[in-house]
Coordinates of C-alpha atoms and ligand atoms in Angstrom, one line a residue:
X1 CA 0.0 0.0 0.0
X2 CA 1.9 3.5 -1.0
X3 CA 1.7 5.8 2.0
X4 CA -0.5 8.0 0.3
X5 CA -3.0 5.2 0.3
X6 CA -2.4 4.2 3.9
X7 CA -6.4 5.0 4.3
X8 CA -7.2 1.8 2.1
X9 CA -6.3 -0.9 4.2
X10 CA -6.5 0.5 7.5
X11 CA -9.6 0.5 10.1
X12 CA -10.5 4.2 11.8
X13 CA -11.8 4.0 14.9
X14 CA -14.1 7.0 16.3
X15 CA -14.0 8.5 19.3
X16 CA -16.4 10.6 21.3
X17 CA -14.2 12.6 23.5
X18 CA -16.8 13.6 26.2
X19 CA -17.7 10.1 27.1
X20 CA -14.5 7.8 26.4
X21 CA -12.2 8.2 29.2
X22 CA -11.8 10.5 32.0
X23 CA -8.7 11.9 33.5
X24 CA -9.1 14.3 36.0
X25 CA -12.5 13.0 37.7
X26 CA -15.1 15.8 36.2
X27 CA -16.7 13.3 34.3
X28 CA -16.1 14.4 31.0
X29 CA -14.0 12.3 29.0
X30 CA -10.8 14.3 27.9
X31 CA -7.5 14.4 25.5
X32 CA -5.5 12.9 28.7
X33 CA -8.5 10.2 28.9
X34 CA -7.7 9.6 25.6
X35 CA -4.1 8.9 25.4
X36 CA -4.4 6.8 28.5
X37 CA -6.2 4.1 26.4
X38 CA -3.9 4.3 23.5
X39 CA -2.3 0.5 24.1
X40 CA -6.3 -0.4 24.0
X41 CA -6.3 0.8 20.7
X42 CA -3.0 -0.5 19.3
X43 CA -4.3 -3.9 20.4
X44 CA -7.1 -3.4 18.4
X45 CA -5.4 -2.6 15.7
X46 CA -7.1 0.6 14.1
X47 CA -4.7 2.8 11.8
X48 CA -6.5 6.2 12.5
X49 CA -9.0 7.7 15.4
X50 CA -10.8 10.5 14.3
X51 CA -12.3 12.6 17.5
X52 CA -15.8 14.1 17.4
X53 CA -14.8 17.9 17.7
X54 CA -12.5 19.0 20.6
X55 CA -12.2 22.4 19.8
X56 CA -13.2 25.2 21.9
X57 CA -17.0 25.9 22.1
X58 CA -20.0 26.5 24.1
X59 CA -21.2 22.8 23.9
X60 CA -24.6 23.7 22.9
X61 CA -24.3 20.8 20.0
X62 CA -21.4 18.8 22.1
X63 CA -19.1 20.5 20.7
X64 CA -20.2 20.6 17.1
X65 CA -20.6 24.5 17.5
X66 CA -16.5 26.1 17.3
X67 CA -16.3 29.2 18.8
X68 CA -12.2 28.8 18.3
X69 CA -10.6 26.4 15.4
X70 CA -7.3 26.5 17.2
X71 CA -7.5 26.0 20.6
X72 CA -9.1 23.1 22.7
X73 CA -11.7 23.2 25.1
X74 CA -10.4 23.2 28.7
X75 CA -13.2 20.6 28.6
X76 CA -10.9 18.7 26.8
X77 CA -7.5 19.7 28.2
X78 CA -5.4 22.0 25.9
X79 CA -3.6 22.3 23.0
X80 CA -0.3 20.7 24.6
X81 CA -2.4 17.8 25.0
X82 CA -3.5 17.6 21.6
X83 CA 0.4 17.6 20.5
X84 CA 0.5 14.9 23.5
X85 CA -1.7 13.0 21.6
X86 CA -0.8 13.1 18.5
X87 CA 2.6 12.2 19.2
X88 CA 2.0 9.2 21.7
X89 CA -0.9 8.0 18.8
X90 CA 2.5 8.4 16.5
X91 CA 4.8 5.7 18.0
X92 CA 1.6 3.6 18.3
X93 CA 1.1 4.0 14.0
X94 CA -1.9 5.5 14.7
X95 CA -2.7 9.1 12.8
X96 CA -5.0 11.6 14.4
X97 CA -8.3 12.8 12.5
X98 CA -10.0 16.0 13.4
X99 CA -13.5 16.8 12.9
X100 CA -14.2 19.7 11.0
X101 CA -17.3 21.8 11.8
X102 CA -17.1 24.1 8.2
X103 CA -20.7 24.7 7.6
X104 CA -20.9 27.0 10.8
X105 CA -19.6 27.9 13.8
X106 CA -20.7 28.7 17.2
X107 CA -22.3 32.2 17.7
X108 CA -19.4 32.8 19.9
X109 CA -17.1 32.7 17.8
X110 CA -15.1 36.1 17.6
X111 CA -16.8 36.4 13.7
X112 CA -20.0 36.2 14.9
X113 CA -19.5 38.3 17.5
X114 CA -18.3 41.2 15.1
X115 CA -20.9 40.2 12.5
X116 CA -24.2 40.5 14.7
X117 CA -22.5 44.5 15.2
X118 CA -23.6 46.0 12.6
X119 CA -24.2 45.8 8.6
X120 CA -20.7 47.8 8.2
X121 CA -18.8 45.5 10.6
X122 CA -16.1 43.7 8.3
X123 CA -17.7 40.3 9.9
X124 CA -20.9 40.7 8.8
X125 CA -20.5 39.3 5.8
X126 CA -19.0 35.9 7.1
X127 CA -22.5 34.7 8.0
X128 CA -25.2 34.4 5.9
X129 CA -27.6 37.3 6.5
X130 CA -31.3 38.3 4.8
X131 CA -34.1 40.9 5.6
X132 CA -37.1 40.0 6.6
X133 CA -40.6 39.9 4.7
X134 CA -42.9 42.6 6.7
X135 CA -41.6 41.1 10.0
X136 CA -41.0 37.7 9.3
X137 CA -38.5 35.5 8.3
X138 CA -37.2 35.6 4.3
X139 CA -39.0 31.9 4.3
X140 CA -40.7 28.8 5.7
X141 CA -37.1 27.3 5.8
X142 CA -36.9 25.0 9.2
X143 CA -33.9 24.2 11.2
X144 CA -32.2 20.2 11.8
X145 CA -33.0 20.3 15.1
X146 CA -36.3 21.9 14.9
X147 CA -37.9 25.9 14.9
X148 CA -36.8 28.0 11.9
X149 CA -33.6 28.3 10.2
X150 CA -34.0 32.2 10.4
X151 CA -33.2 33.7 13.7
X152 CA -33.6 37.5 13.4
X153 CA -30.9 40.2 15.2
X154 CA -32.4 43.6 16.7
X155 CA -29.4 45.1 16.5
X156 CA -28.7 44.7 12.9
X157 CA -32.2 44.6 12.0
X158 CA -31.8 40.9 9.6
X159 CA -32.0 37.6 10.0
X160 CA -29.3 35.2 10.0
X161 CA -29.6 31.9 8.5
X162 CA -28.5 28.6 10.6
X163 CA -29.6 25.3 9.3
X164 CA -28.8 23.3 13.0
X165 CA -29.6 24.8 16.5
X166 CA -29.7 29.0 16.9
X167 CA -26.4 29.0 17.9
X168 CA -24.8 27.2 15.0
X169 CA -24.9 29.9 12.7
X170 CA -24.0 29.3 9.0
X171 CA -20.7 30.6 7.8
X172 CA -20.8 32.1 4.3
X173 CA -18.8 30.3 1.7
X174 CA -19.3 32.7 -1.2
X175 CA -17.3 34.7 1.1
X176 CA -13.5 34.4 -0.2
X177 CA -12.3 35.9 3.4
X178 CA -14.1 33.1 4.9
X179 CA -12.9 30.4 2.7
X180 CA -9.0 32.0 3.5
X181 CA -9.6 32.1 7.0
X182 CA -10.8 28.4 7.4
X183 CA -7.6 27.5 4.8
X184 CA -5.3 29.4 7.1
X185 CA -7.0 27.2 10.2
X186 CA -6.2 24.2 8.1
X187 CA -2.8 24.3 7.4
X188 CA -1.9 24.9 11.1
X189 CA -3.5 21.8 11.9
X190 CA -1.7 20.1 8.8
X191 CA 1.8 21.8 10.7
X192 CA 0.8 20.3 14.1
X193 CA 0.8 16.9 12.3
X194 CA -3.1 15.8 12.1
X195 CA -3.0 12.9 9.9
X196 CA -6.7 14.1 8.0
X197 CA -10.0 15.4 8.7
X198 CA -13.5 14.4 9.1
X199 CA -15.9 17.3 7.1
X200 CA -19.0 17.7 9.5
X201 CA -21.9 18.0 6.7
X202 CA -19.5 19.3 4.1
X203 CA -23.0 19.1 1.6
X204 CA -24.0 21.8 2.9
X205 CA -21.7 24.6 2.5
X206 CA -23.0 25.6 -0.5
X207 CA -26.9 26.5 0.3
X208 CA -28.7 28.6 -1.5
X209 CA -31.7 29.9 1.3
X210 CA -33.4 32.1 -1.0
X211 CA -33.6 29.2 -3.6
X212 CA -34.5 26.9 -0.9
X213 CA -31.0 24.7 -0.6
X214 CA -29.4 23.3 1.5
X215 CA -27.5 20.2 0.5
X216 CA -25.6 19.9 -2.7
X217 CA -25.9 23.4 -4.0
X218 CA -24.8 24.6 -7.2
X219 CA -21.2 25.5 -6.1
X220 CA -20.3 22.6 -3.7
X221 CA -17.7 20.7 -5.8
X222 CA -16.3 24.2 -6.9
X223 CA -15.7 24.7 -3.1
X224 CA -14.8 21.3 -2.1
X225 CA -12.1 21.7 -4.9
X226 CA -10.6 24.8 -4.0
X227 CA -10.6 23.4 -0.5
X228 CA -8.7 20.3 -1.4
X229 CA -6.1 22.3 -3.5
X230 CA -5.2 25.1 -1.1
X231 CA -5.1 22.2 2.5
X232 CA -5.1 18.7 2.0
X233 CA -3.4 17.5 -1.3
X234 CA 0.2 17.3 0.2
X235 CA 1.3 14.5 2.9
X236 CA -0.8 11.3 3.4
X237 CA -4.0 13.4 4.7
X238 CA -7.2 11.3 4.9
X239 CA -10.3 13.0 4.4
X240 CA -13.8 11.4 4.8
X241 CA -16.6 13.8 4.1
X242 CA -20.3 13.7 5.9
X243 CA -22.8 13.8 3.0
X244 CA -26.1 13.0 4.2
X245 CA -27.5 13.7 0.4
X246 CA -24.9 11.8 -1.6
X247 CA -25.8 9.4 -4.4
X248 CA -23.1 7.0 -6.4
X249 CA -22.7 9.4 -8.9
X250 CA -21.4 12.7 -6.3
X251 CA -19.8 10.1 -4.2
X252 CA -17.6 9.3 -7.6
X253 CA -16.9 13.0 -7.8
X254 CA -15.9 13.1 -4.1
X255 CA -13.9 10.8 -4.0
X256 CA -12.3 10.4 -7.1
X257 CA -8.6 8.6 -7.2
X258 CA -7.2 11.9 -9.1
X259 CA -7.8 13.5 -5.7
X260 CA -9.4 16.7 -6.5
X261 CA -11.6 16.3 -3.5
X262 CA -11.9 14.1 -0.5
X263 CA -10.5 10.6 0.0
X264 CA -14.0 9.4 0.7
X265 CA -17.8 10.2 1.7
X266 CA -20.0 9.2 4.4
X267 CA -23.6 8.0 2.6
X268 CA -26.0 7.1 4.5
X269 CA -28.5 5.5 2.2
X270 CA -28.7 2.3 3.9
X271 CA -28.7 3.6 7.0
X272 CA -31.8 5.6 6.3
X273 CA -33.9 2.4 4.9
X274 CA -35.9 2.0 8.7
X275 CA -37.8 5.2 8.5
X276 CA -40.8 5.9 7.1
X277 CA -40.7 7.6 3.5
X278 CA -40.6 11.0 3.1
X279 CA -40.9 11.3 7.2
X280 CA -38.9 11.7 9.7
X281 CA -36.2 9.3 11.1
X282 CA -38.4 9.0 14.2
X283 CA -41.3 7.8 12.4
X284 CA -40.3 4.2 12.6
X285 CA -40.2 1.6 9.9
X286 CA -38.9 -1.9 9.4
X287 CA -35.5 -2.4 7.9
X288 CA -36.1 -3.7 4.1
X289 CA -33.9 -6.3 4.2
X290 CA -33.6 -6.7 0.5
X291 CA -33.6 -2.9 -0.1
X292 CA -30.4 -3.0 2.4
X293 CA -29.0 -5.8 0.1
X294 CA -29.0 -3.5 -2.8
X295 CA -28.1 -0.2 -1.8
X296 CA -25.3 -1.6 0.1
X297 CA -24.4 -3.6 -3.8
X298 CA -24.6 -0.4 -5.3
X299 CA -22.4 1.1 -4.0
X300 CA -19.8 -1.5 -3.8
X301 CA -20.5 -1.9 -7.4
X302 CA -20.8 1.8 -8.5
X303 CA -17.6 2.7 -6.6
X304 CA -15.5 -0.1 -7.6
X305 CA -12.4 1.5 -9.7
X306 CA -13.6 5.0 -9.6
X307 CA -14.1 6.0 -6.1
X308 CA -13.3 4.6 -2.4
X309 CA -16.4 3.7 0.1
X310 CA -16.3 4.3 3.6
X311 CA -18.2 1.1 5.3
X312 CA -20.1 2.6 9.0
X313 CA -22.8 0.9 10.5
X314 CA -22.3 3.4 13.6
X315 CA -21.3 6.5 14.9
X316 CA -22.1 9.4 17.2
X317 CA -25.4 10.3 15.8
X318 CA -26.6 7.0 15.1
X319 CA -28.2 3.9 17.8
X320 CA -26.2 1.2 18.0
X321 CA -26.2 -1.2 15.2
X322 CA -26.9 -4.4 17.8
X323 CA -29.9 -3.1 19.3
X324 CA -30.8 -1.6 15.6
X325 CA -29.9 -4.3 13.0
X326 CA -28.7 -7.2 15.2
X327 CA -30.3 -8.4 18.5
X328 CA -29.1 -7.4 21.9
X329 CA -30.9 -10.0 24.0
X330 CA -29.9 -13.6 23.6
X331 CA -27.3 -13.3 20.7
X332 CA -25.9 -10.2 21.4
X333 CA -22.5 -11.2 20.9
X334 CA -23.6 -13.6 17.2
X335 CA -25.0 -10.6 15.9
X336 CA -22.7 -7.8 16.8
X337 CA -20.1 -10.4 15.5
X338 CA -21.9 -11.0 12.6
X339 CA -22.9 -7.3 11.1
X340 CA -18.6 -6.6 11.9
X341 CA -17.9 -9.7 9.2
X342 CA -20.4 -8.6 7.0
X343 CA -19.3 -4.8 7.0
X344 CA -15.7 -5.5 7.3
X345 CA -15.4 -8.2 4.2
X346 CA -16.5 -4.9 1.4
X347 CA -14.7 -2.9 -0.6
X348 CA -13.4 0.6 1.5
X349 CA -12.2 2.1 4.5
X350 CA -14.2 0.5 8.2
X351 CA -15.6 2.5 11.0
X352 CA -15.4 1.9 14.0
X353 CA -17.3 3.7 16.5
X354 CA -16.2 3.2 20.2
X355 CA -17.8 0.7 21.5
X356 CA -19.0 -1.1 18.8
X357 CA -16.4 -3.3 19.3
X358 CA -17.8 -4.4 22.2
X359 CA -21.3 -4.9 21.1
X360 CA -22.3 -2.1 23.2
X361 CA -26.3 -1.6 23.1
X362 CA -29.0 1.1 22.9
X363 CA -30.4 2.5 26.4
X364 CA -33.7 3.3 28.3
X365 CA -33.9 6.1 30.6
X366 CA -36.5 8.5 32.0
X367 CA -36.3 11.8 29.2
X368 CA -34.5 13.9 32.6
X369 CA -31.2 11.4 31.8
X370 CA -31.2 12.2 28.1
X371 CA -28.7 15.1 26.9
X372 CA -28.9 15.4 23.3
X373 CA -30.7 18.6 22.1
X374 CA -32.0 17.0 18.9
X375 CA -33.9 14.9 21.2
X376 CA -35.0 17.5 23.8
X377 CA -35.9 19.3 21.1
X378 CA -38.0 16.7 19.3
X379 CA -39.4 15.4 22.7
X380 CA -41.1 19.1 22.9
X381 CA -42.1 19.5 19.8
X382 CA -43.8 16.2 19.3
X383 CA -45.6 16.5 22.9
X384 CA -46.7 20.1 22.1
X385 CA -48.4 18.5 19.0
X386 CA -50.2 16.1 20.6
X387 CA -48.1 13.1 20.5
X388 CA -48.7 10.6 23.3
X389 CA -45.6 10.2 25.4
X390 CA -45.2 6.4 25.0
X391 CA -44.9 6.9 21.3
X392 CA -42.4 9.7 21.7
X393 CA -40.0 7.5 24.3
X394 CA -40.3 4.3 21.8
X395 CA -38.7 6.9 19.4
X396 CA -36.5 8.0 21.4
X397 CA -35.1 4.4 22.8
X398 CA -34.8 3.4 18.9
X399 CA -33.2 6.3 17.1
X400 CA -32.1 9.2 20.0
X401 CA -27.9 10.1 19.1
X402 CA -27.5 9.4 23.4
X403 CA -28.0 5.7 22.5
X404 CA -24.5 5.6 21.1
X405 CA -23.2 8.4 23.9
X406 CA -23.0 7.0 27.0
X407 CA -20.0 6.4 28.6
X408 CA -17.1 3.7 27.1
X409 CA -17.9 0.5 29.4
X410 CA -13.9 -0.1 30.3
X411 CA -14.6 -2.6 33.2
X412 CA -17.1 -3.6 35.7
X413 CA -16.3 -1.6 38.3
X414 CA -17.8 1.9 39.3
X415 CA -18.9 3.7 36.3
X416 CA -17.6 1.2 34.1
X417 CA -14.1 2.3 34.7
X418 CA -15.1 5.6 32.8
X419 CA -14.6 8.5 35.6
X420 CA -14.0 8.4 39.5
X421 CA -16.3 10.9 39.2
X422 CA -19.8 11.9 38.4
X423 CA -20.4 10.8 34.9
X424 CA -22.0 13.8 32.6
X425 CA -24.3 10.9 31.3
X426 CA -25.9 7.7 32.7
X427 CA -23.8 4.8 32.4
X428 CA -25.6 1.8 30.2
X429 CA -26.6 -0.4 33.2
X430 CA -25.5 -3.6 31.4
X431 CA -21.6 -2.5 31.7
X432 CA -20.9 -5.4 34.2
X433 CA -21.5 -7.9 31.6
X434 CA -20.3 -5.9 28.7
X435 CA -17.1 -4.2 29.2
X436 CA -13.8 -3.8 27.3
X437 CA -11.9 -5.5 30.4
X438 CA -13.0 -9.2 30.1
X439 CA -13.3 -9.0 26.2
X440 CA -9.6 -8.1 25.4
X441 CA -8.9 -10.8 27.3
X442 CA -11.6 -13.7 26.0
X443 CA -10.9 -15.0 22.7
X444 CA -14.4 -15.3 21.6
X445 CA -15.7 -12.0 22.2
X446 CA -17.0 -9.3 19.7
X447 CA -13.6 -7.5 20.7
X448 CA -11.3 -10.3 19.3
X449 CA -13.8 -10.8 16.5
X450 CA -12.9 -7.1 15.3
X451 CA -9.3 -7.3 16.2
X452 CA -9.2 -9.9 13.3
X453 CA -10.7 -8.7 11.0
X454 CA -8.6 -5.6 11.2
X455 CA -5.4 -7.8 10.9
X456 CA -6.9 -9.8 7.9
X457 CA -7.6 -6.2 6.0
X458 CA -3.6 -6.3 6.2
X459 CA -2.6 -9.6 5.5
X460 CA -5.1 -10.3 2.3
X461 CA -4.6 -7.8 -0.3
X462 CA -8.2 -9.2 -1.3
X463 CA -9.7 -7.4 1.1
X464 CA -8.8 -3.8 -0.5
X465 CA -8.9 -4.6 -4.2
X466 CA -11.2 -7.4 -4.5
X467 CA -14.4 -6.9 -7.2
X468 CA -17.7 -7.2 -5.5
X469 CA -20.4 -9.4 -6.1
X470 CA -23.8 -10.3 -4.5
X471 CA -24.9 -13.5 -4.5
X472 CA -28.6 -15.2 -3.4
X473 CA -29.6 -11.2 -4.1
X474 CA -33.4 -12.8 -3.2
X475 CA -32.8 -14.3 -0.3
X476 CA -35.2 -13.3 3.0
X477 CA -32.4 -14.1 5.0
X478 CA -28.9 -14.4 4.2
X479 CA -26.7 -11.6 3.1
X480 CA -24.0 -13.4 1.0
X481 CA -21.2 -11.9 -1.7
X482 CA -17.7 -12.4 -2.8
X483 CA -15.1 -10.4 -3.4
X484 CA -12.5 -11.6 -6.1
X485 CA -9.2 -10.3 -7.4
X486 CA -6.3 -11.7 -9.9
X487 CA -5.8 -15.0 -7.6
X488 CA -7.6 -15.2 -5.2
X489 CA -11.6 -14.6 -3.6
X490 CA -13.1 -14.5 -0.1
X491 CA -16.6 -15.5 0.0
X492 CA -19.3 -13.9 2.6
X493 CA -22.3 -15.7 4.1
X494 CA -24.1 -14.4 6.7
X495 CA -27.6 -15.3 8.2
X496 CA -29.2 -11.8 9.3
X497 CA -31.6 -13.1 11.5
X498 CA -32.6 -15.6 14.2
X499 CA -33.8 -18.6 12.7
X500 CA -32.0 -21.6 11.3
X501 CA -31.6 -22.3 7.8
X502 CA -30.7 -24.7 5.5
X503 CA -26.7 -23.9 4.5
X504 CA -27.8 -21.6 0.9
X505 CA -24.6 -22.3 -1.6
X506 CA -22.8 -25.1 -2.3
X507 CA -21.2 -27.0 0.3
X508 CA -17.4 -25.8 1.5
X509 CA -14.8 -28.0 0.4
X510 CA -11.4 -28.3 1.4
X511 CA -10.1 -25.5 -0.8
X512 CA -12.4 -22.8 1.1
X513 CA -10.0 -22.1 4.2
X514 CA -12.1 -20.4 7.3
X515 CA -10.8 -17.4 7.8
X516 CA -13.2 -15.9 10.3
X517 CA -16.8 -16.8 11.5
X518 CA -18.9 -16.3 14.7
X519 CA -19.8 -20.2 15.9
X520 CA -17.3 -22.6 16.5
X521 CA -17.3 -25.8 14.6
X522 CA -18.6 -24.1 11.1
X523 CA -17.6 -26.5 8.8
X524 CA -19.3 -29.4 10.5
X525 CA -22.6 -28.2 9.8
X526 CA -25.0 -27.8 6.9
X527 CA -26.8 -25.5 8.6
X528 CA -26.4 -21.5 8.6
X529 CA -27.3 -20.9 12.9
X530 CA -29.1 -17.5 14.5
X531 CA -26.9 -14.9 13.0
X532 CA -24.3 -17.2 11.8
X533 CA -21.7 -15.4 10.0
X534 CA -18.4 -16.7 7.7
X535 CA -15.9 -15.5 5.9
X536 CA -13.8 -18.0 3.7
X537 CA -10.6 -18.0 1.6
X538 CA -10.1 -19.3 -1.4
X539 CA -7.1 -19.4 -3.6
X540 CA -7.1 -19.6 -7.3
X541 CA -6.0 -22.5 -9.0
X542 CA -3.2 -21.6 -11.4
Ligands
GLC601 C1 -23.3 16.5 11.9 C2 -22.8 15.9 13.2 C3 -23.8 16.1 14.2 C4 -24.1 17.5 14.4 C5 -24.4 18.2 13.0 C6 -24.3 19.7 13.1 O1 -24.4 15.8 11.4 O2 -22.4 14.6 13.0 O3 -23.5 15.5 15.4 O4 -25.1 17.8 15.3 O5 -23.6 17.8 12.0 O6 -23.0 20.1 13.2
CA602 CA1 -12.3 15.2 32.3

């Protein structure tokens, strides 16, 4: 793999800094907290971490609203721990990925600040700024995270435009000081040795308000472009995009090998398919299993040769996939194992999200222990429109981010090893069975499942080049496919659901070598078990 390339056989592992591990007994997870679980993550093998944002900022989105691109939150610790980090990560091979929040930024940011002045403050112009229509907002635009996008400033007599919470206002890219400014911010980070960047819904830059846009606007590749040419295209930077609108076709743009944009692109087609169309993702749906089956083709298909796929069943806005997609009662640990080998055997670059690894599941709790103000937010609005409160929580328990935010489950004793003190979130009450403790060090658990796979990525070249293809593409209940290059092919099988079946393909044979599976004693059976997953070699006769 040329080091420029490092991305396409390595595993990234994501971390959410305020509940991974805490140092100094606030219970915040911190940069400290962090680097003392490095040899954690070197055992498990990942190439990369990429931090949710750690910047400074008034945590009114967790941190996903800057109010200063180079400095760290004393949340967090400081910038000498972020140099800390990166260089203790550095002897471990592991690169550190920032999360970059371009769209907008905190309204207490020293921009804003300036902007909101007045119309003749050299700020103004950074945000995104219209009159209003005989006292009311420019249009019927609504915010992410509920109310409308226009929030209107006496002092300037305007409204400003912000597409998540009031105080994430949106920067203005047609603004060539901005786009210098956050190019300037860049290339300090690039100095300090950052190893890439994740682009916080980088779709979105280019919105159009008075057209009605928000994702993919007319300039966005022009942007993304000048982006890539003025910060990332020297070194070995990584750069994985959030595109919550992409399709195959922009995804090929994005990522095209020449480079001109990103490395990759988060989509998130398949991870939409369990909501109801045209609704909301809290207006619950089951997951079409064959629809999964062929958006997740697609893309491997689409991509193959012409673009690079990142492959995320997880992360910091999403439940977990066990509870979700798997089962987190009785085979907990055959599912979590099972959706890792199916994930891990395509085409592109794994996520991890902390605590998948473990098979860490969705939570419960009375609406006073949630934090996330998506859900707060929705939890009012729904109530205030005459939702009944049971229906509201059973959205909540299925889809709220603070599923996937609790605190990392380390061990079994007080707060899951997390902080000595008290934790800013509720602790999943099932850490004493599932914790990071006894799985590093038991062979058969969902832990040492993923550490596997990550060290198979590197040893079989199949892995990273190997052509997709989906077989039994009917199938109710087996996801299978192999992936085949010049002399070699792995094949895929994995039953997604709790019954047992009848074994689907032709029987192994001695020239399929196991390479990885969830039940022991695969080969002795005909029969595919609840969630029974396999992944087998085989060599090419020459
Ligand atoms: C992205 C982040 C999410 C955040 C939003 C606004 O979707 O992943 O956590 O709330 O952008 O920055
Ligand atoms: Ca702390």
């Amino acid at each position: 793999m040329s080091e420029h390339n490092w991305w396409k056989n390595a595993v990234i592992y994501q971390i959410y800094p305020r509940s991974f591990s805490d140092s100094n007994k606030d219970g915040i997870g911190d940069l400290q907290g962090i680097i003392s679980k490095l040899d954690y993550l070197e055992n498990l093998g990942v190439g990369a971490l990429w931090l949710s944002p750690v910047c400074r900022s008034p945590q009114d989105d967790n941190g996903y609203d800057i109010s200063d691109y180079q400095d760290i939150d004393p949340m967090f610790g400081t910038l000498g721990d972020m140099e800390n980090l990166i260089e203790e990560a550095k002897k471990r091979h592991i690169r550190i990925i920032l999360d970059l929040v371009l769209n907008h930024s905190s309204d207490e940011h020293y921009w804003f600040q300036e902007a909101k002045k007045s119309r003749e403050n050299p700020y103004h112009d950074f945000y995104v700024w219209r009159d209003g229509v005989e006292g009311t907002p420019p249009n019927q635009m609504r915010a992410a995270f509920g109310g409308s996008a226009w929030e209107w400033v006496p002092q300037v007599q305007q409204y400003y435009f912000h597409q998540f919470s009031v105080k994430q206002p949106d920067l203005n890219w047609e603004n060539d000081r901005v786009r210098r400014e956050i190019y300037d911010m860049i290339r300090w980070w690039v100095k300090k040795g950052i190893g890439g960047f994740r682009l916080d819904v980088i779709d979105q830059i280019a919105k159009e308000p008075d057209q009605g846009i928000t994702v993919n606007g007319p300039k966005l590749h022009e942007f993304l472009r000048e982006l890539s040419r003025e910060t990332f295209q020297e070194g070995e930077l990584v750069t994985v995009g959030e595109t919550w609108g992409a399709t195959t076709e922009l995804a090929k743009c994005y990522s095209n090998p020449d480079h001109s944009e990103l490395s990759m692109v988060f989509q998130f087609e398949h991870i939409c398919l369990d909501q109801m169309e045209g609704k909301e993702k809290w207006d619950l749906a089951p997951l079409p299993f064959l629809k999964l089956k062929e958006v997740l083709s697609r893309w491997q298909r689409e991509l193959y040769g012409k673009g690079w796929n990142s492959l995320f069943w997880d992360n910091h806005d999403l439940p977990r996939i066990v509870s979700r997609w798997g089962n987190d009662g009785a085979y907990r640990v055959e599912s979590a194992k099972m959706l890792a080998i199916l994930l891990h055997g395509m085409q592109g670059t794994p996520y991890i999200y902390q605590g998948e690894e473990l098979g860490m599941t969705n939570i419960r709790y009375e609406i006073e222990d949630y934090r996330d103000i998506e859900t707060l937010n929705m939890y009012r609005e729904r109530l205030e429109k005459g939702y009944g409160k049971e229906e509201v929580m059973a959205s909540i328990y299925a889809k709220s981010r603070d599923n996937a935010r609790t605190p990392m489950q380390w061990n079994d004793g007080e707060n899951a090893g997390f902080t000595e003190g008290k934790p800013w979130m509720k602790v999943n009450p099932n850490y004493k069975e599932i914790n990071a403790e006894s799985q590093v060090k038991d062979e058969d658990s969902v832990f040492s499942c993923y550490r596997k796979l990550i060290r198979l990525r590197k040893e079989y070249p199949v892995f990273v080049d190997g052509c997709f293809e989906l077989l039994l593409e009917k199938d109710e209940n087996v996801f299978a496919y192999t992936r085949t290059n010049q002399d070699s092919q792995l094949l895929v099988i994995c039953n997604f659901y709790d019954q047992t079946l009848e074994y689907p393909l032709e029987q192994p044979d001695s020239s399929m070598r196991l390479l990885i599976g969830n039940y022991k004693d695969a080969d002795q059976t005909r029969m595919l078990r609840p969630y029974e997953a396999r992944m087998y070699f085989v060599e090419k006769k020459k």
